[in-house]
Every structure is written in C-alpha cells, then in structure tokens.
Amino acid sequence: MSGLLSSGVAGLKGFCFFVLFLADLAMQNQNFFFYRKTATFPPTNQTLKEKKTISCNCGSQSTFRDPVTGNLVCATCYTLLEFENYDAQIGGVSGPSGTNINIGYAGTGSVFNYKDRKIFHAKRLIHEYTLGLNIPNSEFQVTSMIDRITHGEFGQGAWFVVLIGACCYVVMRRDNKVLPVAEIAEVIRCEVYELGRMISRVVRFLDLNLPEMSIAGLFEREINNNLQCLGKVDDDGKERMKKQGIFLVNCAVKWFLTTGRRPLPLVAAVMVFVAELNGVKGVRIGHVAKEVHANVATCKLRYKELLETLVKVAQALPWGKDVNVKNVLKHADALKSP
C-alpha cells in the first residue's frame, strides 16, 4: 500500500513539473499560439529565401517573412519583430513624396484656362488701345493681324503692347489713312524708335508693300484735330487755313524740307505760319508742337527753315528783293487765295 502511494506521489510531482515547464515555455514565447495558426511550420523554401540578418531577443538571426501578414518572424522562437516593416513617409533627394495640391487652380484644365485668360486679356488690351487711338472701327483688322503674326497665341507684356501699336499703324497705313507714329508711341507709352523697329518687323513678316504717306493728308488731319488751339475761327477761315497749309506743305515737299525728316515738326510749323498769316492771335509753336506730339525745338527749327526758304523763293521774283525773314508775312498775300 505504501509503495502504491509513493509511486502516485512521484507521478503527481512529475506531472506538476511538466505543467510548470509548459507554463514557462509559454511565458518566454508570447506569440507562440498566435503564429501557430498563421505562420508556416516548418518554414518553406520560399520563406527561407527571404531570411534577413536581423537579431531577435533570443539571440537568433534567422528570420522569415510571414506569407499572410508580411511581417518578419524569428525562425527560432517565432517572435514577431516589431517595427521592421515601418515605412517612413519622407522623400529622397527630390523632396517629399505624396499628393501635390496646387492652391488656386481648378482641376486638370489649368493650362487651357491660362491660355484662355491670356487671349482674353490680349483682346481687351487691343480694344483699349484702339479706343485710345480713336480707331475703334479698325479693331477687328488689328486683332486679325496680331492673330496671324502670333499664330493665335497672342501674348502679354510690354512687347505685346508695342506689337499692338505697330499693327494699328500698319492697318491705318495700308488703308491709306493717317496715324502718326509719335501719337501711337505716346498712347502706348513706348519709345518712337522701339515702335519703329516693331513696325519694320511686322511689315517684313507679312511681306507688305505700304503706300506712301501723304504729308498733306497728315496736315489736314492735325489741323482738324487741333483747331481749338487756333482760337475762334469761323468755318470759312478754317477752310481757308486748311487750303493754305496744304499748299505750303506740298511746296515744302518740293523744296526738300521733309527729305529724311519727321513730318510732324514741319506740319506744326506750317500750322503756326498760316495762323499768323490769317491774323489768329494766341497761337504759340510750343503749344502746337505739344498737340501734334512733336519736339518743340525741332518745330522751331522747321519754322525757321520754312521762313528762310520762302524768302529765297520770294527774292527770285521781280518785287522780292526787299523780302526778308521779318517781313515775309507781309508779302505773303498770294497765299491768301491759293
């Protein structure tokens, strides 16, 4: 009986030691029972190829990739190696990666919207400058010419404004209408030389043969636009001054006073001369030069040249020996009825 009890006690002790061994093993391997269902035991050839040399807490460097979760597991104790698959969302040498959001743009059509806005602003500039130059009826022709030159792209910036002025001049010149370059340059606020270069480029690009500009037509235009500076003159006096001025301008062309020179200073000089000839008071060459967009010093020089030329012409007549610069107006009665 005592032997049976001693053998039973020994068996109970052995069973207890076995239970404690299992408990200790479970404490050391916390994820044993979880990976018993998900991991492959033993590791397959595919998982063994993915082994990495990463140390586990148990000291083993043998690991494999779990085919279900993609996590790295120790091949010895089957412990999950935490933070192994952490992917830091940082960029490389080209900067941070991710979704780029552009503020202020709508959808994927921003490129087309930019082109539409550019064309809209370009046409608005054309409308404003044609109104400023008092040629609204030529707006369509100017727009068509710019569209042909830029191949429908139009443009923006200072160069495009100069192009608008050049096309306005070319359109008016092509239609045998007068529009001085100096007036265009003042409206679009650019240098006359810069505008002249752009006009030459437009003419060469379109291969145009522009008609010769009429200086007499330029005088008629300027005197019609600036009669307010000539004082109170009746309709008959205005028409008489216009005829006298056109006659003098044509004579000045024959006398080579306009060869290689800008026509506007001569136009201003003739306007002042015919005003003095008809007794219109208060006309100053400086004011007339400002109205016709010409340099005051150049206008005074052309006025002096005009008087000297008239004196030379008058002295060739039988009664013109006593004519000089000071009294040439008194002997200009023939001009009163050209």
Short mmCIF file of C-alpha atoms in Angstrom, two decimals:
data_model
loop_
_atom_site.label_atom_id
_atom_site.label_comp_id
_atom_site.label_asym_id
_atom_site.label_seq_id
_atom_site.Cartn_x
_atom_site.Cartn_y
_atom_site.Cartn_z
CA MET A 1 0.00 0.00 0.00
CA SER A 2 2.80 2.39 0.90
CA GLY A 3 4.55 1.60 -2.37
CA LEU A 4 1.44 2.49 -4.32
CA LEU A 5 1.17 5.84 -2.57
CA SER A 6 4.82 6.66 -3.12
CA SER A 7 4.53 5.89 -6.83
CA GLY A 8 1.39 8.07 -7.07
CA VAL A 9 3.12 10.98 -5.36
CA ALA A 10 6.08 10.66 -7.70
CA GLY A 11 3.76 10.66 -10.73
CA LEU A 12 1.93 13.74 -9.43
CA LYS A 13 5.22 15.58 -8.92
CA GLY A 14 6.30 14.70 -12.45
CA PHE A 15 3.03 15.98 -13.84
CA CYS A 16 3.40 19.24 -11.92
CA PHE A 17 6.94 19.73 -13.21
CA PHE A 18 5.65 19.14 -16.75
CA VAL A 19 2.89 21.75 -16.32
CA LEU A 20 5.39 24.29 -14.94
CA PHE A 21 7.69 23.61 -17.91
CA LEU A 22 4.88 24.31 -20.34
CA ALA A 23 3.91 27.50 -18.48
CA ASP A 24 7.49 28.73 -18.54
CA LEU A 25 7.74 27.99 -22.24
CA ALA A 26 4.51 29.92 -22.89
CA MET A 27 5.82 32.92 -20.91
CA GLN A 28 9.01 33.05 -22.99
CA ASN A 29 7.17 32.81 -26.30
CA GLN A 30 4.22 35.21 -26.04
CA ASN A 31 3.14 34.92 -29.68
CA PHE A 32 3.58 31.14 -29.99
CA PHE A 33 -0.09 30.29 -30.05
CA PHE A 34 -0.95 33.18 -32.42
CA TYR A 35 1.63 32.25 -35.05
CA ARG A 36 0.78 28.59 -34.66
CA LYS A 37 -2.22 29.28 -36.91
CA THR A 38 -0.83 31.91 -39.30
CA ALA A 39 2.85 31.05 -39.80
CA THR A 40 4.21 28.18 -41.81
CA PHE A 41 5.79 25.41 -39.67
CA PRO A 42 8.36 24.47 -40.64
CA PRO A 43 9.38 27.41 -42.90
CA THR A 44 9.06 26.67 -46.60
CA ASN A 45 11.77 27.17 -49.19
CA GLN A 46 10.16 30.46 -50.32
CA THR A 47 10.19 31.92 -46.84
CA LEU A 48 13.73 30.69 -46.18
CA LYS A 49 14.91 32.67 -49.23
CA GLU A 50 13.58 35.85 -47.61
CA LYS A 51 15.62 35.46 -44.42
CA LYS A 52 17.32 38.58 -43.17
CA THR A 53 20.15 39.06 -40.71
CA ILE A 54 18.11 40.83 -38.01
CA SER A 55 18.75 39.88 -34.38
CA CYS A 56 15.90 38.70 -32.15
CA ASN A 57 15.73 38.93 -28.35
CA CYS A 58 16.51 35.22 -28.19
CA GLY A 59 19.84 35.83 -29.92
CA SER A 60 18.90 34.19 -33.19
CA GLN A 61 19.49 35.94 -36.50
CA SER A 62 17.40 33.55 -38.56
CA THR A 63 14.11 35.12 -39.67
CA PHE A 64 11.47 34.60 -42.33
CA ARG A 65 8.56 36.60 -43.80
CA ASP A 66 5.03 35.60 -42.81
CA PRO A 67 3.10 34.98 -46.07
CA VAL A 68 -0.22 36.25 -44.65
CA THR A 69 0.66 39.46 -42.83
CA GLY A 70 4.02 40.19 -44.46
CA ASN A 71 5.70 40.71 -41.07
CA LEU A 72 9.15 39.39 -40.19
CA VAL A 73 9.21 36.48 -37.69
CA CYS A 74 12.07 34.82 -35.82
CA ALA A 75 12.65 31.31 -37.19
CA THR A 76 13.71 30.01 -33.76
CA CYS A 77 11.15 31.33 -31.27
CA TYR A 78 8.56 32.61 -33.78
CA THR A 79 8.54 36.08 -32.21
CA LEU A 80 7.15 38.99 -34.23
CA LEU A 81 9.89 41.51 -34.92
CA GLU A 82 8.10 44.80 -34.36
CA PHE A 83 8.76 48.00 -36.40
CA GLU A 84 10.59 46.01 -39.04
CA ASN A 85 8.11 46.99 -41.75
CA TYR A 86 7.86 50.67 -40.71
CA ASP A 87 7.83 52.91 -43.81
CA ALA A 88 8.88 56.46 -43.09
CA GLN A 89 6.98 58.89 -45.34
CA ILE A 90 9.94 61.05 -46.26
CA GLY A 91 11.29 61.95 -49.67
CA GLY A 92 14.66 61.46 -51.25
CA VAL A 93 16.87 63.98 -52.97
CA SER A 94 13.90 65.28 -54.97
CA GLY A 95 11.95 66.32 -51.85
CA PRO A 96 8.96 64.89 -50.01
CA SER A 97 6.73 62.49 -51.85
CA GLY A 98 2.97 62.34 -51.74
CA THR A 99 -0.05 64.08 -53.25
CA ASN A 100 0.76 67.55 -54.56
CA ILE A 101 -2.08 70.05 -54.15
CA ASN A 102 -1.87 73.35 -56.09
CA ILE A 103 -3.90 76.07 -54.43
CA GLY A 104 -5.73 78.39 -56.81
CA TYR A 105 -6.16 76.02 -59.74
CA ALA A 106 -9.29 74.13 -60.67
CA GLY A 107 -8.92 70.61 -61.94
CA THR A 108 -6.60 69.45 -64.69
CA GLY A 109 -7.60 72.18 -67.14
CA SER A 110 -5.41 74.91 -65.66
CA VAL A 111 -3.18 75.05 -68.76
CA PHE A 112 -6.13 75.69 -71.05
CA ASN A 113 -7.58 78.19 -68.60
CA TYR A 114 -4.29 80.09 -68.65
CA LYS A 115 -4.34 80.29 -72.44
CA ASP A 116 -7.95 81.45 -72.44
CA ARG A 117 -7.17 84.13 -69.88
CA LYS A 118 -4.14 85.27 -71.87
CA ILE A 119 -6.17 85.64 -75.06
CA PHE A 120 -8.95 87.43 -73.19
CA HIS A 121 -6.57 89.99 -71.66
CA ALA A 122 -4.81 90.45 -75.00
CA LYS A 123 -8.05 91.25 -76.80
CA ARG A 124 -9.03 93.61 -74.01
CA LEU A 125 -5.73 95.47 -74.47
CA ILE A 126 -6.37 95.71 -78.21
CA HIS A 127 -9.81 97.15 -77.53
CA GLU A 128 -8.45 99.73 -75.06
CA TYR A 129 -5.64 100.95 -77.30
CA THR A 130 -7.78 101.18 -80.44
CA LEU A 131 -10.21 103.31 -78.46
CA GLY A 132 -7.33 105.42 -77.16
CA LEU A 133 -6.11 105.98 -80.72
CA ASN A 134 -9.65 106.80 -81.86
CA ILE A 135 -9.74 103.95 -84.39
CA PRO A 136 -12.40 101.60 -82.96
CA ASN A 137 -13.56 100.64 -86.45
CA SER A 138 -10.15 99.06 -87.14
CA GLU A 139 -10.15 96.87 -84.02
CA PHE A 140 -11.14 93.71 -85.90
CA GLN A 141 -8.42 94.22 -88.51
CA VAL A 142 -5.78 94.82 -85.83
CA THR A 143 -6.89 91.70 -83.94
CA SER A 144 -6.77 89.59 -87.10
CA MET A 145 -3.29 90.84 -87.93
CA ILE A 146 -1.96 90.04 -84.45
CA ASP A 147 -3.64 86.63 -84.58
CA ARG A 148 -1.85 85.92 -87.87
CA ILE A 149 1.53 87.12 -86.57
CA THR A 150 1.40 85.18 -83.28
CA HIS A 151 -0.33 82.09 -84.79
CA GLY A 152 -3.29 82.51 -82.46
CA GLU A 153 -1.19 82.68 -79.28
CA PHE A 154 -1.40 86.49 -78.83
CA GLY A 155 0.75 87.43 -75.83
CA GLN A 156 1.26 89.64 -72.82
CA GLY A 157 3.82 92.06 -71.52
CA ALA A 158 5.48 95.21 -72.84
CA TRP A 159 6.42 93.68 -76.20
CA PHE A 160 2.79 92.82 -76.92
CA VAL A 161 1.71 96.41 -76.31
CA VAL A 162 4.33 97.59 -78.82
CA LEU A 163 3.04 94.99 -81.27
CA ILE A 164 -0.49 96.37 -80.89
CA GLY A 165 0.75 99.87 -81.70
CA ALA A 166 2.70 98.64 -84.72
CA CYS A 167 -0.30 96.74 -86.10
CA CYS A 168 -2.50 99.81 -85.60
CA TYR A 169 -0.08 101.87 -87.67
CA VAL A 170 0.24 99.23 -90.40
CA VAL A 171 -3.54 98.78 -90.67
CA MET A 172 -4.13 102.52 -90.99
CA ARG A 173 -1.27 102.98 -93.44
CA ARG A 174 -2.48 100.03 -95.52
CA ASP A 175 -5.93 101.64 -95.77
CA ASN A 176 -4.40 104.99 -96.88
CA LYS A 177 -5.28 106.58 -93.56
CA VAL A 178 -3.01 108.77 -91.46
CA LEU A 179 -1.94 107.84 -87.93
CA PRO A 180 1.37 109.37 -86.76
CA VAL A 181 3.91 107.09 -85.11
CA ALA A 182 4.59 109.69 -82.43
CA GLU A 183 0.92 109.72 -81.41
CA ILE A 184 0.85 105.92 -81.15
CA ALA A 185 4.05 105.91 -79.10
CA GLU A 186 2.58 108.40 -76.65
CA VAL A 187 -0.63 106.41 -76.22
CA ILE A 188 1.08 103.06 -75.66
CA ARG A 189 3.92 104.71 -73.68
CA CYS A 190 6.96 103.48 -75.54
CA GLU A 191 9.88 104.99 -77.44
CA VAL A 192 9.35 106.03 -81.04
CA TYR A 193 12.44 104.08 -82.14
CA GLU A 194 11.20 100.90 -80.47
CA LEU A 195 7.83 101.27 -82.16
CA GLY A 196 9.53 101.92 -85.50
CA ARG A 197 11.56 98.72 -85.22
CA MET A 198 8.42 96.74 -84.45
CA ILE A 199 6.64 98.28 -87.46
CA SER A 200 9.52 97.22 -89.71
CA ARG A 201 9.38 93.67 -88.37
CA VAL A 202 5.62 93.46 -88.92
CA VAL A 203 5.93 94.72 -92.50
CA ARG A 204 8.71 92.24 -93.27
CA PHE A 205 6.88 89.32 -91.67
CA LEU A 206 3.64 89.99 -93.56
CA ASP A 207 5.52 90.94 -96.74
CA LEU A 208 3.50 94.14 -97.17
CA ASN A 209 4.05 96.99 -99.59
CA LEU A 210 2.60 100.01 -97.81
CA PRO A 211 1.55 103.08 -99.81
CA GLU A 212 3.49 106.31 -99.39
CA MET A 213 2.24 108.52 -96.58
CA SER A 214 0.74 111.84 -97.62
CA ILE A 215 2.13 114.72 -95.58
CA ALA A 216 -0.68 116.93 -96.88
CA GLY A 217 -3.18 114.41 -95.51
CA LEU A 218 -1.29 114.43 -92.22
CA PHE A 219 -1.56 118.23 -92.07
CA GLU A 220 -5.28 118.08 -92.80
CA ARG A 221 -5.80 115.53 -90.05
CA GLU A 222 -3.80 117.50 -87.50
CA ILE A 223 -5.44 120.82 -88.25
CA ASN A 224 -8.89 119.21 -87.98
CA ASN A 225 -7.97 117.72 -84.60
CA ASN A 226 -6.24 120.82 -83.23
CA LEU A 227 -8.33 123.72 -84.46
CA GLN A 228 -9.27 124.51 -80.85
CA CYS A 229 -5.71 125.70 -80.24
CA LEU A 230 -6.01 128.12 -83.18
CA GLY A 231 -8.59 130.27 -81.46
CA LYS A 232 -12.06 131.26 -82.59
CA VAL A 233 -12.09 130.90 -86.35
CA ASP A 234 -15.24 130.75 -88.47
CA ASP A 235 -15.89 127.96 -90.94
CA ASP A 236 -14.69 129.98 -93.91
CA GLY A 237 -11.47 130.87 -92.10
CA LYS A 238 -10.88 127.22 -91.17
CA GLU A 239 -11.32 126.10 -94.74
CA ARG A 240 -9.04 128.87 -96.00
CA MET A 241 -6.30 127.97 -93.49
CA LYS A 242 -6.58 124.34 -94.48
CA LYS A 243 -6.09 125.12 -98.18
CA GLN A 244 -3.19 127.44 -97.46
CA GLY A 245 -1.50 124.87 -95.28
CA ILE A 246 -1.88 122.05 -97.81
CA PHE A 247 -0.40 124.30 -100.49
CA LEU A 248 2.59 125.17 -98.28
CA VAL A 249 3.16 121.54 -97.31
CA ASN A 250 3.22 120.46 -100.95
CA CYS A 251 5.68 123.26 -101.71
CA ALA A 252 7.85 122.19 -98.76
CA VAL A 253 7.98 118.66 -100.15
CA LYS A 254 9.18 120.04 -103.49
CA TRP A 255 11.74 122.18 -101.65
CA PHE A 256 13.08 119.03 -99.91
CA LEU A 257 12.24 120.31 -96.44
CA THR A 258 10.84 116.88 -95.50
CA THR A 259 13.51 114.64 -97.02
CA GLY A 260 14.90 112.30 -94.36
CA ARG A 261 12.99 114.10 -91.61
CA ARG A 262 9.96 113.52 -89.50
CA PRO A 263 6.89 115.22 -90.98
CA LEU A 264 5.17 116.34 -87.78
CA PRO A 265 7.54 119.24 -86.93
CA LEU A 266 7.03 120.69 -90.41
CA VAL A 267 3.26 120.26 -90.03
CA ALA A 268 3.38 122.22 -86.77
CA ALA A 269 5.48 124.96 -88.39
CA VAL A 270 3.02 125.32 -91.28
CA MET A 271 0.08 125.46 -88.85
CA VAL A 272 1.70 128.32 -86.96
CA PHE A 273 2.56 130.14 -90.18
CA VAL A 274 -0.96 130.01 -91.62
CA ALA A 275 -2.38 131.08 -88.24
CA GLU A 276 -0.16 134.15 -88.22
CA LEU A 277 -0.97 134.78 -91.88
CA ASN A 278 -4.70 134.91 -91.12
CA GLY A 279 -4.31 137.05 -88.03
CA VAL A 280 -5.18 134.34 -85.49
CA LYS A 281 -3.77 135.52 -82.18
CA GLY A 282 -2.52 133.47 -79.25
CA VAL A 283 -1.01 130.66 -81.31
CA ARG A 284 2.34 129.52 -79.90
CA ILE A 285 4.56 126.98 -81.57
CA GLY A 286 5.21 125.25 -78.26
CA HIS A 287 1.51 124.59 -77.73
CA VAL A 288 1.02 123.39 -81.31
CA ALA A 289 4.05 121.10 -81.02
CA LYS A 290 2.57 119.53 -77.91
CA GLU A 291 -0.76 118.98 -79.65
CA VAL A 292 0.82 117.22 -82.64
CA HIS A 293 3.23 115.16 -80.46
CA ALA A 294 6.39 116.77 -81.85
CA ASN A 295 9.54 118.15 -80.25
CA VAL A 296 9.37 121.89 -79.61
CA ALA A 297 12.98 122.62 -80.61
CA THR A 298 12.59 120.70 -83.86
CA CYS A 299 9.36 122.55 -84.67
CA LYS A 300 11.08 125.90 -84.14
CA LEU A 301 13.91 124.81 -86.43
CA ARG A 302 11.45 123.77 -89.16
CA TYR A 303 9.62 127.08 -88.79
CA LYS A 304 12.88 128.97 -89.26
CA GLU A 305 13.77 126.85 -92.31
CA LEU A 306 10.31 127.47 -93.78
CA LEU A 307 10.70 131.24 -93.46
CA GLU A 308 14.18 131.18 -94.96
CA THR A 309 13.00 129.08 -97.89
CA LEU A 310 10.07 131.42 -98.51
CA VAL A 311 12.48 134.36 -98.54
CA LYS A 312 14.69 132.67 -101.12
CA VAL A 313 11.69 131.92 -103.32
CA ALA A 314 10.38 135.49 -102.98
CA GLN A 315 13.73 137.11 -103.76
CA ALA A 316 13.73 135.37 -107.15
CA LEU A 317 10.64 137.42 -108.07
CA PRO A 318 10.94 140.92 -109.54
CA TRP A 319 9.40 142.53 -106.47
CA GLY A 320 11.05 140.32 -103.89
CA LYS A 321 14.41 141.99 -103.39
CA ASP A 322 13.34 143.61 -100.14
CA VAL A 323 11.78 140.46 -98.67
CA ASN A 324 13.43 139.08 -95.53
CA VAL A 325 12.54 136.81 -92.65
CA LYS A 326 10.92 139.60 -90.64
CA ASN A 327 8.56 140.89 -93.33
CA VAL A 328 7.87 137.71 -95.28
CA LEU A 329 4.37 137.51 -93.80
CA LYS A 330 3.51 140.95 -95.19
CA HIS A 331 4.46 139.80 -98.67
CA ALA A 332 2.57 136.51 -98.45
CA ASP A 333 -0.72 137.90 -99.72
CA ALA A 334 -0.60 135.49 -102.64
CA LEU A 335 -1.10 132.66 -100.20
CA LYS A 336 -4.41 134.07 -99.00
CA SER A 337 -6.07 132.88 -102.19
CA PRO A 338 -4.07 129.84 -103.38
#
